[in-house]
């Protein structure tokens, strides 16, 4: 039986129910985190906790027990017998339950905190085959830096790519490639690695942040600069990344093919650095 | 005891619970409608039904019983003894319940349909005092034509206005005034009424549509054209509108005052036409 978490309690997941007056359900008024467990440790838990707190601060939700994030996550791993497995923790915090009104509840109500664990794949021997992605207009809001649950733009954009047999959709805003519907993206041209700068237009990904570090450790040049869509034909390599599936090489943006169909040299250097970091974290 | 509706059943509202795997809760993956009951009849029910179906079509949610919308609404009025009251029907449809994944569930699952009725004010003797509104950057997505429940941008923008003592926030996109966080807006300059054209950047409001008709009936000129923020100091009148509170005159946009503090001549002409329409609908 799967155990999940709701507002301080660990419960059989099937027993967990949400009020229809929850502002998560009525307004998408909440934020979330996804963090990976590598059969013994969480990847950058402090990074996830800080981002969780930042997201809450930006939309002014106060989960005063946010310091419990890691303990809750650890207990979900234990209760679901995932200690020696790879797994993902999903945790979301909404503004809580109150009669429907755009204004925040006055006085404030307790936030709804919901979390579950799910088995996942581990770090693979190699990044696997490169995959096609769809380039699509970024129809999302302009506060993509907030890891909000109001993800309708993401789901319908991703579905569109999915039905075309593509593994991700990559957004283009104002002519520049920003990020994916559930990932950040890195682009390699002239042996320089480009990724959209931290700003309102992308989520500051935990894996993104660490990949920038790995690239530096591998002696590679990273520029956090907007990369124009018009230059995608000049790309040598590209990959997207997120917490759940690490790093995935890209074989094409729509009709524009890139590289040889598997991870290129730059991608591989970063991948090996990632692997080494995980090995050192495993200790 | 309040009676609400969930997936074909009328239930005590307190007994209604939602799965935490509902895509409304996890992704804001759903749409909604708000329709007014004027102590005996719904206002433009066909308009609401058509818009409900359009929203579902645009995000590809299939509530095959959408034709029940009006019957469900009517029964909520009856069951809550609101027949002779003014009331609002709120109805939302989400993509249903499935393990969290950006892609739509395959095979498709039944949508979640939730609705309730709530007592509301009626059509007032006059539009009431003009109110201040906040002009604010439109941070929403670029498919505001879809009446989506992913409303975080709206709630945090509205709250910002609310805390400044203002009754609505009015969005500005690319230098033009688009609409409010929960309303459409009409602006009067040189005796011409401006409102943002039907497009991806505004919701096609039912009240908006009818106000355009009322204006025509009153011999007033309406232009569905973007109105630049830089010209707000030229405004003679302004008002916002929605299904729940009809028409509200605006006294100021931020620091820029408009008119005399109550509804202007153009606003009043439209208001009287609105009143006459309601009287004729009452029959």
JSON list of N, CA, C and O in Angstrom, two decimals, chain A residues 13 16 18 20-21 24-27 29 32 60 90 92 100 104 106 114 118 139 141-142 148-149 151-152 159 162-163, chain B residues 13 16 18 20-22 24-27 29 32 60 90 92 100 104 106 114 118 139 141-142 148-149 151-152 159 162-163:
[
{"chain": "A", "resi": 13, "resn": "UNK", "atom": "N", "xyz": [-2.26, 6.37, 0.45]},
{"chain": "A", "resi": 13, "resn": "UNK", "atom": "CA", "xyz": [-2.55, 7.39, -0.58]},
{"chain": "A", "resi": 13, "resn": "UNK", "atom": "C", "xyz": [-4.01, 7.37, -0.97]},
{"chain": "A", "resi": 13, "resn": "UNK", "atom": "O", "xyz": [-4.62, 8.42, -1.21]},
{"chain": "A", "resi": 16, "resn": "UNK", "atom": "N", "xyz": [-6.32, 9.71, 0.89]},
{"chain": "A", "resi": 16, "resn": "UNK", "atom": "CA", "xyz": [-6.11, 11.16, 0.86]},
{"chain": "A", "resi": 16, "resn": "UNK", "atom": "C", "xyz": [-7.10, 11.80, -0.10]},
{"chain": "A", "resi": 16, "resn": "UNK", "atom": "O", "xyz": [-7.22, 11.40, -1.25]},
{"chain": "A", "resi": 18, "resn": "UNK", "atom": "N", "xyz": [-8.96, 15.78, -1.17]},
{"chain": "A", "resi": 18, "resn": "UNK", "atom": "CA", "xyz": [-8.76, 17.22, -1.14]},
{"chain": "A", "resi": 18, "resn": "UNK", "atom": "C", "xyz": [-10.14, 17.88, -1.19]},
{"chain": "A", "resi": 18, "resn": "UNK", "atom": "O", "xyz": [-11.04, 17.40, -1.86]},
{"chain": "A", "resi": 20, "resn": "UNK", "atom": "N", "xyz": [-12.85, 20.41, -2.54]},
{"chain": "A", "resi": 20, "resn": "UNK", "atom": "CA", "xyz": [-13.00, 21.12, -3.82]},
{"chain": "A", "resi": 20, "resn": "UNK", "atom": "C", "xyz": [-12.80, 22.63, -3.66]},
{"chain": "A", "resi": 20, "resn": "UNK", "atom": "O", "xyz": [-12.64, 23.33, -4.66]},
{"chain": "A", "resi": 21, "resn": "UNK", "atom": "N", "xyz": [-12.80, 23.12, -2.44]},
{"chain": "A", "resi": 21, "resn": "UNK", "atom": "CA", "xyz": [-12.50, 24.53, -2.20]},
{"chain": "A", "resi": 21, "resn": "UNK", "atom": "C", "xyz": [-11.00, 24.79, -2.04]},
{"chain": "A", "resi": 21, "resn": "UNK", "atom": "O", "xyz": [-10.59, 25.92, -1.73]},
{"chain": "A", "resi": 24, "resn": "UNK", "atom": "N", "xyz": [-5.66, 25.13, -4.72]},
{"chain": "A", "resi": 24, "resn": "UNK", "atom": "CA", "xyz": [-4.94, 24.41, -5.75]},
{"chain": "A", "resi": 24, "resn": "UNK", "atom": "C", "xyz": [-5.89, 23.92, -6.83]},
{"chain": "A", "resi": 24, "resn": "UNK", "atom": "O", "xyz": [-5.60, 24.03, -8.03]},
{"chain": "A", "resi": 25, "resn": "UNK", "atom": "N", "xyz": [-7.03, 23.44, -6.42]},
{"chain": "A", "resi": 25, "resn": "UNK", "atom": "CA", "xyz": [-8.03, 22.90, -7.35]},
{"chain": "A", "resi": 25, "resn": "UNK", "atom": "C", "xyz": [-8.78, 24.01, -8.09]},
{"chain": "A", "resi": 25, "resn": "UNK", "atom": "O", "xyz": [-9.10, 23.88, -9.27]},
{"chain": "A", "resi": 26, "resn": "UNK", "atom": "N", "xyz": [-9.08, 25.11, -7.40]},
{"chain": "A", "resi": 26, "resn": "UNK", "atom": "CA", "xyz": [-9.89, 26.18, -8.00]},
{"chain": "A", "resi": 26, "resn": "UNK", "atom": "C", "xyz": [-9.08, 27.18, -8.82]},
{"chain": "A", "resi": 26, "resn": "UNK", "atom": "O", "xyz": [-9.60, 27.78, -9.75]},
{"chain": "A", "resi": 27, "resn": "UNK", "atom": "N", "xyz": [-7.79, 27.37, -8.44]},
{"chain": "A", "resi": 27, "resn": "UNK", "atom": "CA", "xyz": [-7.02, 28.47, -9.03]},
{"chain": "A", "resi": 27, "resn": "UNK", "atom": "C", "xyz": [-5.61, 28.07, -9.50]},
{"chain": "A", "resi": 27, "resn": "UNK", "atom": "O", "xyz": [-4.89, 28.91, -10.01]},
{"chain": "A", "resi": 29, "resn": "UNK", "atom": "N", "xyz": [-3.43, 27.68, -7.42]},
{"chain": "A", "resi": 29, "resn": "UNK", "atom": "CA", "xyz": [-2.76, 28.63, -6.53]},
{"chain": "A", "resi": 29, "resn": "UNK", "atom": "C", "xyz": [-1.82, 27.88, -5.58]},
{"chain": "A", "resi": 29, "resn": "UNK", "atom": "O", "xyz": [-2.13, 27.68, -4.40]},
{"chain": "A", "resi": 32, "resn": "UNK", "atom": "N", "xyz": [5.28, 23.68, -6.32]},
{"chain": "A", "resi": 32, "resn": "UNK", "atom": "CA", "xyz": [5.67, 22.30, -6.09]},
{"chain": "A", "resi": 32, "resn": "UNK", "atom": "C", "xyz": [7.18, 22.12, -6.25]},
{"chain": "A", "resi": 32, "resn": "UNK", "atom": "O", "xyz": [7.89, 23.03, -6.70]},
{"chain": "A", "resi": 60, "resn": "UNK", "atom": "N", "xyz": [3.75, 34.26, -1.85]},
{"chain": "A", "resi": 60, "resn": "UNK", "atom": "CA", "xyz": [3.32, 34.56, -0.48]},
{"chain": "A", "resi": 60, "resn": "UNK", "atom": "C", "xyz": [2.43, 33.47, 0.11]},
{"chain": "A", "resi": 60, "resn": "UNK", "atom": "O", "xyz": [1.36, 33.75, 0.64]},
{"chain": "A", "resi": 90, "resn": "UNK", "atom": "N", "xyz": [7.56, 14.03, -4.92]},
{"chain": "A", "resi": 90, "resn": "UNK", "atom": "CA", "xyz": [6.76, 15.16, -5.41]},
{"chain": "A", "resi": 90, "resn": "UNK", "atom": "C", "xyz": [6.12, 15.81, -4.20]},
{"chain": "A", "resi": 90, "resn": "UNK", "atom": "O", "xyz": [5.49, 15.12, -3.38]},
{"chain": "A", "resi": 92, "resn": "UNK", "atom": "N", "xyz": [3.77, 19.35, -3.12]},
{"chain": "A", "resi": 92, "resn": "UNK", "atom": "CA", "xyz": [3.15, 20.62, -3.52]},
{"chain": "A", "resi": 92, "resn": "UNK", "atom": "C", "xyz": [2.51, 21.30, -2.33]},
{"chain": "A", "resi": 92, "resn": "UNK", "atom": "O", "xyz": [2.05, 20.65, -1.39]},
{"chain": "A", "resi": 100, "resn": "UNK", "atom": "N", "xyz": [-14.37, 30.27, -2.68]},
{"chain": "A", "resi": 100, "resn": "UNK", "atom": "CA", "xyz": [-13.70, 30.80, -3.88]},
{"chain": "A", "resi": 100, "resn": "UNK", "atom": "C", "xyz": [-13.77, 32.33, -3.96]},
{"chain": "A", "resi": 100, "resn": "UNK", "atom": "O", "xyz": [-14.84, 32.92, -3.95]},
{"chain": "A", "resi": 104, "resn": "UNK", "atom": "N", "xyz": [-6.66, 36.58, -1.53]},
{"chain": "A", "resi": 104, "resn": "UNK", "atom": "CA", "xyz": [-6.19, 35.56, -0.60]},
{"chain": "A", "resi": 104, "resn": "UNK", "atom": "C", "xyz": [-7.15, 35.50, 0.60]},
{"chain": "A", "resi": 104, "resn": "UNK", "atom": "O", "xyz": [-7.73, 36.52, 0.99]},
{"chain": "A", "resi": 106, "resn": "UNK", "atom": "N", "xyz": [-8.69, 35.82, 4.11]},
{"chain": "A", "resi": 106, "resn": "UNK", "atom": "CA", "xyz": [-8.43, 36.71, 5.24]},
{"chain": "A", "resi": 106, "resn": "UNK", "atom": "C", "xyz": [-9.34, 36.30, 6.39]},
{"chain": "A", "resi": 106, "resn": "UNK", "atom": "O", "xyz": [-10.56, 36.41, 6.23]},
{"chain": "A", "resi": 114, "resn": "UNK", "atom": "N", "xyz": [0.90, 18.48, 0.25]},
{"chain": "A", "resi": 114, "resn": "UNK", "atom": "CA", "xyz": [0.67, 17.12, -0.23]},
{"chain": "A", "resi": 114, "resn": "UNK", "atom": "C", "xyz": [1.96, 16.59, -0.85]},
{"chain": "A", "resi": 114, "resn": "UNK", "atom": "O", "xyz": [2.63, 17.32, -1.58]},
{"chain": "A", "resi": 118, "resn": "UNK", "atom": "N", "xyz": [7.58, 8.16, -5.69]},
{"chain": "A", "resi": 118, "resn": "UNK", "atom": "CA", "xyz": [7.30, 7.29, -6.83]},
{"chain": "A", "resi": 118, "resn": "UNK", "atom": "C", "xyz": [8.63, 6.71, -7.31]},
{"chain": "A", "resi": 118, "resn": "UNK", "atom": "O", "xyz": [9.62, 7.42, -7.42]},
{"chain": "A", "resi": 139, "resn": "UNK", "atom": "N", "xyz": [3.77, 29.99, -24.67]},
{"chain": "A", "resi": 139, "resn": "UNK", "atom": "CA", "xyz": [2.48, 30.62, -24.33]},
{"chain": "A", "resi": 139, "resn": "UNK", "atom": "C", "xyz": [2.31, 30.77, -22.82]},
{"chain": "A", "resi": 139, "resn": "UNK", "atom": "O", "xyz": [1.25, 31.18, -22.37]},
{"chain": "A", "resi": 141, "resn": "UNK", "atom": "N", "xyz": [2.96, 32.03, -18.78]},
{"chain": "A", "resi": 141, "resn": "UNK", "atom": "CA", "xyz": [3.00, 33.35, -18.16]},
{"chain": "A", "resi": 141, "resn": "UNK", "atom": "C", "xyz": [4.42, 33.87, -18.12]},
{"chain": "A", "resi": 141, "resn": "UNK", "atom": "O", "xyz": [5.37, 33.18, -18.54]},
{"chain": "A", "resi": 142, "resn": "UNK", "atom": "N", "xyz": [4.60, 35.06, -17.59]},
{"chain": "A", "resi": 142, "resn": "UNK", "atom": "CA", "xyz": [5.94, 35.63, -17.57]},
{"chain": "A", "resi": 142, "resn": "UNK", "atom": "C", "xyz": [6.58, 35.55, -16.19]},
{"chain": "A", "resi": 142, "resn": "UNK", "atom": "O", "xyz": [7.47, 36.33, -15.88]},
{"chain": "A", "resi": 148, "resn": "UNK", "atom": "N", "xyz": [5.24, 26.92, -10.22]},
{"chain": "A", "resi": 148, "resn": "UNK", "atom": "CA", "xyz": [3.81, 26.93, -9.92]},
{"chain": "A", "resi": 148, "resn": "UNK", "atom": "C", "xyz": [3.14, 25.66, -10.43]},
{"chain": "A", "resi": 148, "resn": "UNK", "atom": "O", "xyz": [3.56, 25.06, -11.41]},
{"chain": "A", "resi": 149, "resn": "UNK", "atom": "N", "xyz": [2.04, 25.28, -9.74]},
{"chain": "A", "resi": 149, "resn": "UNK", "atom": "CA", "xyz": [1.24, 24.15, -10.22]},
{"chain": "A", "resi": 149, "resn": "UNK", "atom": "C", "xyz": [0.26, 24.57, -11.33]},
{"chain": "A", "resi": 149, "resn": "UNK", "atom": "O", "xyz": [-0.41, 23.72, -11.89]},
{"chain": "A", "resi": 151, "resn": "UNK", "atom": "N", "xyz": [-0.08, 24.76, -14.47]},
{"chain": "A", "resi": 151, "resn": "UNK", "atom": "CA", "xyz": [0.77, 24.24, -15.54]},
{"chain": "A", "resi": 151, "resn": "UNK", "atom": "C", "xyz": [0.01, 23.92, -16.82]},
{"chain": "A", "resi": 151, "resn": "UNK", "atom": "O", "xyz": [0.51, 23.16, -17.66]},
{"chain": "A", "resi": 152, "resn": "UNK", "atom": "N", "xyz": [-1.17, 24.47, -16.97]},
{"chain": "A", "resi": 152, "resn": "UNK", "atom": "CA", "xyz": [-1.95, 24.11, -18.16]},
{"chain": "A", "resi": 152, "resn": "UNK", "atom": "C", "xyz": [-1.19, 24.38, -19.46]},
{"chain": "A", "resi": 152, "resn": "UNK", "atom": "O", "xyz": [-1.20, 23.56, -20.38]},
{"chain": "A", "resi": 159, "resn": "UNK", "atom": "N", "xyz": [1.77, 17.84, -24.58]},
{"chain": "A", "resi": 159, "resn": "UNK", "atom": "CA", "xyz": [0.92, 16.87, -25.26]},
{"chain": "A", "resi": 159, "resn": "UNK", "atom": "C", "xyz": [1.04, 17.01, -26.78]},
{"chain": "A", "resi": 159, "resn": "UNK", "atom": "O", "xyz": [1.07, 16.02, -27.52]},
{"chain": "A", "resi": 162, "resn": "UNK", "atom": "N", "xyz": [4.21, 15.38, -27.72]},
{"chain": "A", "resi": 162, "resn": "UNK", "atom": "CA", "xyz": [4.05, 13.95, -27.48]},
{"chain": "A", "resi": 162, "resn": "UNK", "atom": "C", "xyz": [3.30, 13.29, -28.65]},
{"chain": "A", "resi": 162, "resn": "UNK", "atom": "O", "xyz": [3.69, 12.21, -29.12]},
{"chain": "A", "resi": 163, "resn": "UNK", "atom": "N", "xyz": [2.27, 13.93, -29.12]},
{"chain": "A", "resi": 163, "resn": "UNK", "atom": "CA", "xyz": [1.47, 13.34, -30.20]},
{"chain": "A", "resi": 163, "resn": "UNK", "atom": "C", "xyz": [2.21, 13.36, -31.53]},
{"chain": "A", "resi": 163, "resn": "UNK", "atom": "O", "xyz": [1.83, 12.64, -32.47]},
{"chain": "B", "resi": 13, "resn": "UNK", "atom": "N", "xyz": [-22.38, 19.56, 0.03]},
{"chain": "B", "resi": 13, "resn": "UNK", "atom": "CA", "xyz": [-21.08, 20.07, -0.40]},
{"chain": "B", "resi": 13, "resn": "UNK", "atom": "C", "xyz": [-19.96, 19.56, 0.50]},
{"chain": "B", "resi": 13, "resn": "UNK", "atom": "O", "xyz": [-18.86, 19.23, 0.04]},
{"chain": "B", "resi": 16, "resn": "UNK", "atom": "N", "xyz": [-18.22, 16.37, -0.55]},
{"chain": "B", "resi": 16, "resn": "UNK", "atom": "CA", "xyz": [-17.51, 16.29, -1.83]},
{"chain": "B", "resi": 16, "resn": "UNK", "atom": "C", "xyz": [-16.01, 16.40, -1.59]},
{"chain": "B", "resi": 16, "resn": "UNK", "atom": "O", "xyz": [-15.53, 17.33, -0.93]},
{"chain": "B", "resi": 18, "resn": "UNK", "atom": "N", "xyz": [-12.03, 15.58, -3.54]},
{"chain": "B", "resi": 18, "resn": "UNK", "atom": "CA", "xyz": [-11.35, 15.45, -4.81]},
{"chain": "B", "resi": 18, "resn": "UNK", "atom": "C", "xyz": [-10.10, 14.60, -4.60]},
{"chain": "B", "resi": 18, "resn": "UNK", "atom": "O", "xyz": [-9.44, 14.71, -3.56]},
{"chain": "B", "resi": 20, "resn": "UNK", "atom": "N", "xyz": [-6.26, 13.76, -4.85]},
{"chain": "B", "resi": 20, "resn": "UNK", "atom": "CA", "xyz": [-5.06, 14.58, -5.05]},
{"chain": "B", "resi": 20, "resn": "UNK", "atom": "C", "xyz": [-4.40, 14.34, -6.41]},
{"chain": "B", "resi": 20, "resn": "UNK", "atom": "O", "xyz": [-3.56, 15.12, -6.83]},
{"chain": "B", "resi": 21, "resn": "UNK", "atom": "N", "xyz": [-4.81, 13.27, -7.09]},
{"chain": "B", "resi": 21, "resn": "UNK", "atom": "CA", "xyz": [-4.31, 13.03, -8.45]},
{"chain": "B", "resi": 21, "resn": "UNK", "atom": "C", "xyz": [-5.17, 13.71, -9.51]},
{"chain": "B", "resi": 21, "resn": "UNK", "atom": "O", "xyz": [-4.96, 13.52, -10.71]},
{"chain": "B", "resi": 22, "resn": "UNK", "atom": "N", "xyz": [-6.16, 14.48, -9.07]},
{"chain": "B", "resi": 22, "resn": "UNK", "atom": "CA", "xyz": [-6.96, 15.21, -10.06]},
{"chain": "B", "resi": 22, "resn": "UNK", "atom": "C", "xyz": [-6.06, 16.22, -10.77]},
{"chain": "B", "resi": 22, "resn": "UNK", "atom": "O", "xyz": [-5.31, 16.97, -10.14]},
{"chain": "B", "resi": 24, "resn": "UNK", "atom": "N", "xyz": [-6.81, 18.86, -12.09]},
{"chain": "B", "resi": 24, "resn": "UNK", "atom": "CA", "xyz": [-7.10, 20.22, -11.66]},
{"chain": "B", "resi": 24, "resn": "UNK", "atom": "C", "xyz": [-6.21, 20.63, -10.50]},
{"chain": "B", "resi": 24, "resn": "UNK", "atom": "O", "xyz": [-5.68, 21.74, -10.48]},
{"chain": "B", "resi": 25, "resn": "UNK", "atom": "N", "xyz": [-6.01, 19.73, -9.57]},
{"chain": "B", "resi": 25, "resn": "UNK", "atom": "CA", "xyz": [-5.19, 20.01, -8.39]},
{"chain": "B", "resi": 25, "resn": "UNK", "atom": "C", "xyz": [-3.70, 20.00, -8.71]},
{"chain": "B", "resi": 25, "resn": "UNK", "atom": "O", "xyz": [-2.92, 20.79, -8.17]},
{"chain": "B", "resi": 26, "resn": "UNK", "atom": "N", "xyz": [-3.26, 19.09, -9.59]},
{"chain": "B", "resi": 26, "resn": "UNK", "atom": "CA", "xyz": [-1.82, 18.95, -9.87]},
{"chain": "B", "resi": 26, "resn": "UNK", "atom": "C", "xyz": [-1.31, 19.92, -10.93]},
{"chain": "B", "resi": 26, "resn": "UNK", "atom": "O", "xyz": [-0.13, 20.29, -10.92]},
{"chain": "B", "resi": 27, "resn": "UNK", "atom": "N", "xyz": [-2.19, 20.29, -11.87]},
{"chain": "B", "resi": 27, "resn": "UNK", "atom": "CA", "xyz": [-1.72, 21.05, -13.05]},
{"chain": "B", "resi": 27, "resn": "UNK", "atom": "C", "xyz": [-2.56, 22.29, -13.38]},
{"chain": "B", "resi": 27, "resn": "UNK", "atom": "O", "xyz": [-2.24, 22.99, -14.33]},
{"chain": "B", "resi": 29, "resn": "UNK", "atom": "N", "xyz": [-5.26, 21.92, -14.75]},
{"chain": "B", "resi": 29, "resn": "UNK", "atom": "CA", "xyz": [-5.61, 21.43, -16.09]},
{"chain": "B", "resi": 29, "resn": "UNK", "atom": "C", "xyz": [-7.13, 21.31, -16.20]},
{"chain": "B", "resi": 29, "resn": "UNK", "atom": "O", "xyz": [-7.69, 20.20, -16.13]},
{"chain": "B", "resi": 32, "resn": "UNK", "atom": "N", "xyz": [-13.51, 26.60, -16.51]},
{"chain": "B", "resi": 32, "resn": "UNK", "atom": "CA", "xyz": [-14.67, 26.86, -15.67]},
{"chain": "B", "resi": 32, "resn": "UNK", "atom": "C", "xyz": [-15.61, 27.88, -16.30]},
{"chain": "B", "resi": 32, "resn": "UNK", "atom": "O", "xyz": [-15.28, 28.50, -17.31]},
{"chain": "B", "resi": 60, "resn": "UNK", "atom": "N", "xyz": [-8.99, 20.46, -25.23]},
{"chain": "B", "resi": 60, "resn": "UNK", "atom": "CA", "xyz": [-9.28, 19.06, -25.54]},
{"chain": "B", "resi": 60, "resn": "UNK", "atom": "C", "xyz": [-9.66, 18.25, -24.29]},
{"chain": "B", "resi": 60, "resn": "UNK", "atom": "O", "xyz": [-9.11, 17.18, -24.05]},
{"chain": "B", "resi": 90, "resn": "UNK", "atom": "N", "xyz": [-21.16, 28.28, -10.28]},
{"chain": "B", "resi": 90, "resn": "UNK", "atom": "CA", "xyz": [-19.77, 28.05, -10.64]},
{"chain": "B", "resi": 90, "resn": "UNK", "atom": "C", "xyz": [-19.65, 26.60, -11.09]},
{"chain": "B", "resi": 90, "resn": "UNK", "atom": "O", "xyz": [-20.10, 25.69, -10.39]},
{"chain": "B", "resi": 92, "resn": "UNK", "atom": "N", "xyz": [-16.76, 23.84, -12.91]},
{"chain": "B", "resi": 92, "resn": "UNK", "atom": "CA", "xyz": [-15.45, 23.61, -13.50]},
{"chain": "B", "resi": 92, "resn": "UNK", "atom": "C", "xyz": [-15.31, 22.18, -13.97]},
{"chain": "B", "resi": 92, "resn": "UNK", "atom": "O", "xyz": [-15.91, 21.26, -13.40]},
{"chain": "B", "resi": 100, "resn": "UNK", "atom": "N", "xyz": [0.35, 11.47, -11.94]},
{"chain": "B", "resi": 100, "resn": "UNK", "atom": "CA", "xyz": [0.91, 12.71, -12.46]},
{"chain": "B", "resi": 100, "resn": "UNK", "atom": "C", "xyz": [1.86, 12.50, -13.64]},
{"chain": "B", "resi": 100, "resn": "UNK", "atom": "O", "xyz": [2.86, 11.79, -13.52]},
{"chain": "B", "resi": 104, "resn": "UNK", "atom": "N", "xyz": [-1.42, 13.91, -21.49]},
{"chain": "B", "resi": 104, "resn": "UNK", "atom": "CA", "xyz": [-2.80, 13.59, -21.14]},
{"chain": "B", "resi": 104, "resn": "UNK", "atom": "C", "xyz": [-2.89, 12.09, -20.83]},
{"chain": "B", "resi": 104, "resn": "UNK", "atom": "O", "xyz": [-2.17, 11.29, -21.42]},
{"chain": "B", "resi": 106, "resn": "UNK", "atom": "N", "xyz": [-3.67, 8.32, -21.05]},
{"chain": "B", "resi": 106, "resn": "UNK", "atom": "CA", "xyz": [-3.95, 7.41, -22.16]},
{"chain": "B", "resi": 106, "resn": "UNK", "atom": "C", "xyz": [-4.24, 6.03, -21.59]},
{"chain": "B", "resi": 106, "resn": "UNK", "atom": "O", "xyz": [-3.34, 5.45, -20.96]},
{"chain": "B", "resi": 114, "resn": "UNK", "atom": "N", "xyz": [-17.35, 19.62, -11.42]},
{"chain": "B", "resi": 114, "resn": "UNK", "atom": "CA", "xyz": [-17.72, 20.09, -10.08]},
{"chain": "B", "resi": 114, "resn": "UNK", "atom": "C", "xyz": [-18.48, 21.41, -10.22]},
{"chain": "B", "resi": 114, "resn": "UNK", "atom": "O", "xyz": [-18.07, 22.27, -11.01]},
{"chain": "B", "resi": 118, "resn": "UNK", "atom": "N", "xyz": [-24.10, 29.83, -5.39]},
{"chain": "B", "resi": 118, "resn": "UNK", "atom": "CA", "xyz": [-23.80, 30.74, -4.27]},
{"chain": "B", "resi": 118, "resn": "UNK", "atom": "C", "xyz": [-24.69, 31.98, -4.42]},
{"chain": "B", "resi": 118, "resn": "UNK", "atom": "O", "xyz": [-24.83, 32.52, -5.51]},
{"chain": "B", "resi": 139, "resn": "UNK", "atom": "N", "xyz": [1.00, 39.56, -16.61]},
{"chain": "B", "resi": 139, "resn": "UNK", "atom": "CA", "xyz": [1.97, 38.46, -16.51]},
{"chain": "B", "resi": 139, "resn": "UNK", "atom": "C", "xyz": [1.34, 37.12, -16.88]},
{"chain": "B", "resi": 139, "resn": "UNK", "atom": "O", "xyz": [1.97, 36.08, -16.76]},
{"chain": "B", "resi": 141, "resn": "UNK", "atom": "N", "xyz": [-0.54, 34.04, -19.15]},
{"chain": "B", "resi": 141, "resn": "UNK", "atom": "CA", "xyz": [-0.14, 33.34, -20.37]},
{"chain": "B", "resi": 141, "resn": "UNK", "atom": "C", "xyz": [-0.76, 34.04, -21.57]},
{"chain": "B", "resi": 141, "resn": "UNK", "atom": "O", "xyz": [-1.49, 35.02, -21.43]},
{"chain": "B", "resi": 142, "resn": "UNK", "atom": "N", "xyz": [-0.46, 33.54, -22.77]},
{"chain": "B", "resi": 142, "resn": "UNK", "atom": "CA", "xyz": [-0.97, 34.20, -23.96]},
{"chain": "B", "resi": 142, "resn": "UNK", "atom": "C", "xyz": [-2.16, 33.46, -24.57]},
{"chain": "B", "resi": 142, "resn": "UNK", "atom": "O", "xyz": [-2.41, 33.56, -25.76]},
{"chain": "B", "resi": 148, "resn": "UNK", "atom": "N", "xyz": [-9.51, 29.22, -18.22]},
{"chain": "B", "resi": 148, "resn": "UNK", "atom": "CA", "xyz": [-8.79, 28.16, -17.51]},
{"chain": "B", "resi": 148, "resn": "UNK", "atom": "C", "xyz": [-8.80, 28.38, -16.01]},
{"chain": "B", "resi": 148, "resn": "UNK", "atom": "O", "xyz": [-8.85, 29.52, -15.53]},
{"chain": "B", "resi": 149, "resn": "UNK", "atom": "N", "xyz": [-8.74, 27.27, -15.26]},
{"chain": "B", "resi": 149, "resn": "UNK", "atom": "CA", "xyz": [-8.62, 27.38, -13.80]},
{"chain": "B", "resi": 149, "resn": "UNK", "atom": "C", "xyz": [-7.19, 27.65, -13.35]},
{"chain": "B", "resi": 149, "resn": "UNK", "atom": "O", "xyz": [-6.95, 27.86, -12.16]},
{"chain": "B", "resi": 151, "resn": "UNK", "atom": "N", "xyz": [-5.15, 29.97, -12.61]},
{"chain": "B", "resi": 151, "resn": "UNK", "atom": "CA", "xyz": [-5.38, 31.40, -12.42]},
{"chain": "B", "resi": 151, "resn": "UNK", "atom": "C", "xyz": [-4.41, 32.06, -11.46]},
{"chain": "B", "resi": 151, "resn": "UNK", "atom": "O", "xyz": [-4.68, 33.14, -10.94]},
{"chain": "B", "resi": 152, "resn": "UNK", "atom": "N", "xyz": [-3.28, 31.43, -11.20]},
{"chain": "B", "resi": 152, "resn": "UNK", "atom": "CA", "xyz": [-2.34, 31.99, -10.22]},
{"chain": "B", "resi": 152, "resn": "UNK", "atom": "C", "xyz": [-1.95, 33.42, -10.57]},
{"chain": "B", "resi": 152, "resn": "UNK", "atom": "O", "xyz": [-1.90, 34.30, -9.68]},
{"chain": "B", "resi": 159, "resn": "UNK", "atom": "N", "xyz": [-4.71, 40.27, -5.75]},
{"chain": "B", "resi": 159, "resn": "UNK", "atom": "CA", "xyz": [-4.38, 40.49, -4.35]},
{"chain": "B", "resi": 159, "resn": "UNK", "atom": "C", "xyz": [-3.55, 41.77, -4.18]},
{"chain": "B", "resi": 159, "resn": "UNK", "atom": "O", "xyz": [-3.74, 42.53, -3.22]},
{"chain": "B", "resi": 162, "resn": "UNK", "atom": "N", "xyz": [-5.90, 44.57, -4.38]},
{"chain": "B", "resi": 162, "resn": "UNK", "atom": "CA", "xyz": [-6.75, 44.52, -3.18]},
{"chain": "B", "resi": 162, "resn": "UNK", "atom": "C", "xyz": [-6.04, 45.14, -1.97]},
{"chain": "B", "resi": 162, "resn": "UNK", "atom": "O", "xyz": [-6.63, 45.91, -1.22]},
{"chain": "B", "resi": 163, "resn": "UNK", "atom": "N", "xyz": [-4.76, 44.82, -1.84]},
{"chain": "B", "resi": 163, "resn": "UNK", "atom": "CA", "xyz": [-4.02, 45.34, -0.68]},
{"chain": "B", "resi": 163, "resn": "UNK", "atom": "C", "xyz": [-3.74, 46.84, -0.80]},
{"chain": "B", "resi": 163, "resn": "UNK", "atom": "O", "xyz": [-3.40, 47.49, 0.20]}
]
